[in-house]
Amino acid sequence: MAYCCFTARNLQVIAFSDEEGVRFQTAFLGSAALVGTLPVSALLISDKSGATVQHALKENSFEGTEESLLQLKYKEGSVWGYIEVHIEQGPVLESLGLPLGVVNGIAG
């Protein structure tokens, strides 16, 4: 079944990986790149096996350059809103028979 909708503003969907810093022991790598605060040194951070962030990007089909990644930035004022989607890591919604929950903050 196909769905279609129209929005008053442009909509972009972005998927970040390892925002919690599990693999590279540093948080918010993707979102830092998106807002222009990713330091060059972040590309050299390595995981337990010795693979760097830069290596992981190339291994996962990143086609940009170090320079293009570090220049990535949304212009201030160009984003109207932001919604972050997470899976529930507990039984609350399921036990209530709810498919979706909306919160305005998280703990941790």
Coordinates of N, CA and C in Angstrom, one line a residue:
M1 N 0.8 -1.2 0.0 CA 0.0 0.0 0.0 C 0.9 1.2 0.0
A2 N 0.6 2.2 -0.9 CA 1.4 3.4 -0.9 C 0.7 4.5 -0.2
Y3 N 1.5 5.3 0.5 CA 1.0 6.5 1.2 C 1.6 7.7 0.6
C4 N 0.9 8.8 0.7 CA 1.5 10.1 0.2 C 1.0 11.2 1.1
C5 N 1.8 12.1 1.4 CA 1.4 13.3 2.2 C 2.1 14.5 1.6
F6 N 1.6 15.6 2.0 CA 2.2 16.9 1.6 C 2.6 17.6 2.9
T7 N 3.7 18.2 3.0 CA 4.2 19.0 4.1 C 4.4 20.4 3.8
A8 N 4.2 21.3 4.8 CA 4.4 22.7 4.6 C 5.9 23.1 4.4
R9 N 6.7 22.2 4.9 CA 8.2 22.4 4.9 C 8.8 21.2 4.3
N10 N 10.1 21.4 3.8 CA 10.9 20.2 3.3 C 11.1 19.3 4.5
L11 N 11.2 18.0 4.2 CA 11.4 17.0 5.2 C 12.7 16.2 4.8
Q12 N 13.6 16.1 5.7 CA 14.8 15.3 5.5 C 14.9 14.2 6.6
V13 N 15.3 13.0 6.2 CA 15.4 11.9 7.1 C 16.9 11.5 7.2
I14 N 17.4 11.5 8.4 CA 18.9 11.3 8.6 C 19.0 10.1 9.6
A15 N 19.8 9.2 9.3 CA 20.1 8.1 10.2 C 21.5 8.2 10.8
F16 N 21.6 8.4 12.1 CA 23.0 8.4 12.7 C 23.3 7.1 13.2
S17 N 24.6 6.8 13.3 CA 25.1 5.5 13.8 C 26.0 5.8 15.0
D18 N 25.9 5.0 16.0 CA 26.8 5.0 17.2 C 26.8 6.3 17.9
E19 N 25.6 7.0 18.0 CA 25.5 8.2 18.7 C 25.8 8.1 20.2
E20 N 25.6 6.9 20.7 CA 25.9 6.6 22.1 C 27.4 6.4 22.4
G21 N 28.1 6.2 21.3 CA 29.6 6.0 21.5 C 30.0 4.6 21.9
V22 N 29.2 3.6 21.6 CA 29.5 2.2 21.9 C 30.8 1.8 21.2
R23 N 30.8 1.9 19.9 CA 31.9 1.4 19.1 C 33.2 2.2 19.3
F24 N 33.1 3.5 19.2 CA 34.3 4.4 19.2 C 34.5 5.1 20.5
Q25 N 33.7 4.8 21.5 CA 33.9 5.4 22.9 C 33.8 6.9 22.9
T26 N 33.1 7.5 21.9 CA 32.9 9.0 21.9 C 31.5 9.2 21.3
A27 N 30.7 10.0 22.0 CA 29.3 10.2 21.6 C 29.1 11.2 20.5
F28 N 28.0 11.1 19.8 CA 27.5 12.2 18.9 C 28.4 12.4 17.7
L29 N 29.1 11.4 17.1 CA 29.9 11.7 16.0 C 29.1 12.2 14.8
G30 N 28.0 11.5 14.5 CA 27.2 11.9 13.3 C 26.5 13.3 13.5
S31 N 26.0 13.5 14.6 CA 25.3 14.8 14.8 C 26.3 15.9 14.9
A32 N 27.5 15.6 15.5 CA 28.6 16.7 15.5 C 29.0 17.0 14.1
A33 N 29.1 16.0 13.2 CA 29.4 16.3 11.8 C 28.4 17.2 11.2
L34 N 27.1 16.9 11.5 CA 26.0 17.6 10.9 C 25.9 19.1 11.3
V35 N 26.3 19.4 12.5 CA 26.3 20.8 12.9 C 27.6 21.5 12.8
G36 N 28.6 20.8 12.2 CA 29.9 21.4 12.0 C 30.8 21.5 13.1
T37 N 30.7 20.6 14.1 CA 31.6 20.7 15.3 C 32.5 19.4 15.4
L38 N 32.5 18.6 14.4 CA 33.3 17.4 14.4 C 34.8 17.8 14.2
P39 N 35.7 17.5 15.2 CA 37.1 17.9 15.0 C 37.8 16.8 14.1
V40 N 38.8 17.3 13.4 CA 39.6 16.4 12.6 C 40.1 15.1 13.3
S41 N 40.4 15.3 14.6 CA 40.9 14.2 15.4 C 39.9 13.1 15.6
A42 N 38.6 13.4 15.5 CA 37.6 12.4 15.6 C 37.7 11.3 14.6
L43 N 38.2 11.6 13.4 CA 38.3 10.7 12.3 C 39.4 9.6 12.6
L44 N 40.3 9.9 13.6 CA 41.4 9.0 13.9 C 41.1 8.2 15.2
I45 N 39.9 8.4 15.8 CA 39.6 7.6 16.9 C 39.4 6.1 16.5
S46 N 39.9 5.2 17.2 CA 39.8 3.8 16.8 C 38.9 3.0 17.8
D47 N 38.4 1.9 17.2 CA 37.6 1.0 18.1 C 38.5 -0.1 18.7
K48 N 37.9 -1.1 19.3 CA 38.7 -2.1 20.0 C 39.6 -2.9 19.1
S49 N 39.1 -3.0 17.8 CA 39.9 -3.8 16.8 C 41.0 -3.0 16.1
G50 N 41.0 -1.7 16.4 CA 42.0 -0.8 15.8 C 41.4 0.0 14.5
A51 N 40.2 -0.3 14.1 CA 39.6 0.4 13.0 C 39.3 1.8 13.4
T52 N 39.7 2.8 12.5 CA 39.4 4.2 12.8 C 38.0 4.6 12.3
V53 N 37.5 5.7 12.8 CA 36.2 6.2 12.3 C 36.3 6.4 10.8
Q54 N 37.4 7.0 10.3 CA 37.6 7.2 8.9 C 37.5 5.9 8.1
H55 N 38.2 4.8 8.6 CA 38.1 3.5 8.0 C 36.7 3.0 7.9
A56 N 36.0 3.2 9.0 CA 34.6 2.7 9.1 C 33.7 3.4 8.1
L57 N 33.9 4.7 7.9 CA 33.1 5.4 7.0 C 33.3 4.9 5.5
K58 N 34.6 4.7 5.2 CA 34.9 4.2 3.8 C 34.3 2.8 3.7
E59 N 34.5 2.0 4.7 CA 34.0 0.6 4.7 C 32.5 0.5 4.5
N60 N 31.8 1.6 4.9 CA 30.3 1.6 4.8 C 29.9 2.6 3.7
S61 N 30.7 2.7 2.6 CA 30.3 3.4 1.4 C 30.3 4.9 1.5
F62 N 30.9 5.5 2.5 CA 31.0 7.0 2.5 C 31.9 7.4 1.3
E63 N 31.4 8.2 0.4 CA 32.1 8.6 -0.8 C 32.7 10.0 -0.7
G64 N 32.5 10.7 0.4 CA 33.1 12.0 0.5 C 34.5 12.0 0.9
T65 N 35.1 13.1 1.1 CA 36.5 13.2 1.5 C 36.5 13.7 3.0
E66 N 37.7 13.7 3.6 CA 37.8 14.2 4.9 C 37.4 15.7 4.9
E67 N 37.8 16.4 3.9 CA 37.5 17.8 3.8 C 36.0 18.0 3.7
S68 N 35.3 17.2 2.9 CA 33.8 17.4 2.7 C 33.1 17.1 4.0
L69 N 33.6 16.1 4.7 CA 32.9 15.7 5.9 C 33.1 16.8 7.0
L70 N 34.2 17.4 7.1 CA 34.5 18.4 8.0 C 33.8 19.8 7.7
Q71 N 33.4 19.9 6.4 CA 32.7 21.1 6.0 C 31.2 21.0 6.0
L72 N 30.8 19.8 6.3 CA 29.3 19.6 6.4 C 28.7 20.4 7.5
K73 N 27.7 21.1 7.2 CA 27.1 21.9 8.3 C 25.8 22.5 7.8
Y74 N 24.7 22.4 8.5 CA 23.5 23.1 8.2 C 23.7 24.6 8.6
K75 N 23.2 25.4 7.8 CA 23.3 26.9 8.1 C 22.4 27.2 9.3
E76 N 22.8 28.1 10.1 CA 22.0 28.5 11.3 C 20.7 29.1 10.8
G77 N 19.6 28.6 11.4 CA 18.3 29.1 11.0 C 17.7 28.4 9.9
S78 N 18.4 27.4 9.3 CA 17.8 26.7 8.1 C 17.0 25.5 8.5
V79 N 17.0 25.1 9.8 CA 16.2 24.0 10.3 C 15.1 24.5 11.1
W80 N 13.9 24.1 10.8 CA 12.7 24.5 11.5 C 12.4 23.7 12.8
G81 N 12.7 22.4 12.7 CA 12.4 21.5 13.8 C 13.2 20.2 13.7
Y82 N 13.2 19.4 14.7 CA 14.0 18.2 14.8 C 13.2 17.2 15.6
I83 N 13.1 16.0 15.0 CA 12.4 14.9 15.7 C 13.4 13.7 15.7
E84 N 13.7 13.2 16.9 CA 14.6 12.1 17.0 C 13.8 10.8 17.4
V85 N 13.9 9.8 16.6 CA 13.1 8.5 16.8 C 14.0 7.5 17.5
H86 N 13.5 6.8 18.5 CA 14.2 5.8 19.2 C 13.3 4.6 19.3
I87 N 13.9 3.4 19.5 CA 13.1 2.2 19.9 C 13.0 2.3 21.4
E88 N 11.9 1.7 21.9 CA 11.8 1.6 23.4 C 12.6 0.4 23.8
Q89 N 13.4 0.6 24.8 CA 14.3 -0.4 25.3 C 13.8 -1.0 26.6
G90 N 12.5 -1.1 26.7 CA 11.8 -1.6 27.9 C 10.4 -2.1 27.5
P91 N 9.7 -2.6 28.5 CA 8.4 -3.3 28.2 C 7.1 -2.4 28.3
V92 N 7.3 -1.1 28.6 CA 6.1 -0.3 29.0 C 5.1 -0.2 27.8
L93 N 5.5 0.3 26.7 CA 4.5 0.4 25.6 C 3.9 -0.9 25.2
E94 N 4.7 -1.9 25.1 CA 4.2 -3.3 24.7 C 3.2 -3.7 25.8
S95 N 3.5 -3.6 27.0 CA 2.6 -4.0 28.1 C 1.2 -3.3 28.1
L96 N 1.3 -2.0 27.6 CA 0.0 -1.2 27.5 C -0.7 -1.4 26.1
G97 N -0.1 -2.2 25.2 CA -0.7 -2.4 23.9 C -0.5 -1.2 23.0
L98 N 0.4 -0.4 23.3 CA 0.6 0.9 22.5 C 1.7 0.7 21.5
P99 N 1.5 1.1 20.2 CA 2.5 0.9 19.2 C 3.5 2.1 19.2
L100 N 3.2 3.2 19.9 CA 4.0 4.4 19.8 C 3.8 5.2 21.1
G101 N 4.9 5.8 21.5 CA 4.9 6.7 22.6 C 5.6 8.0 22.3
V102 N 5.2 9.1 22.8 CA 5.8 10.4 22.5 C 6.2 11.0 23.8
V103 N 7.5 11.4 23.9 CA 8.0 12.1 25.1 C 8.7 13.4 24.7
N104 N 8.9 14.2 25.7 CA 9.6 15.5 25.4 C 10.9 15.6 26.1
G105 N 11.4 14.4 26.6 CA 12.7 14.3 27.2 C 13.1 12.9 27.5
I106 N 14.3 12.6 27.7 CA 14.8 11.3 28.1 C 15.7 11.4 29.3
A107 N 15.9 10.3 30.0 CA 16.9 10.2 31.1 C 18.2 9.6 30.6
G108 N 19.3 10.1 31.1 CA 20.5 9.4 30.7 C 21.3 10.2 29.7

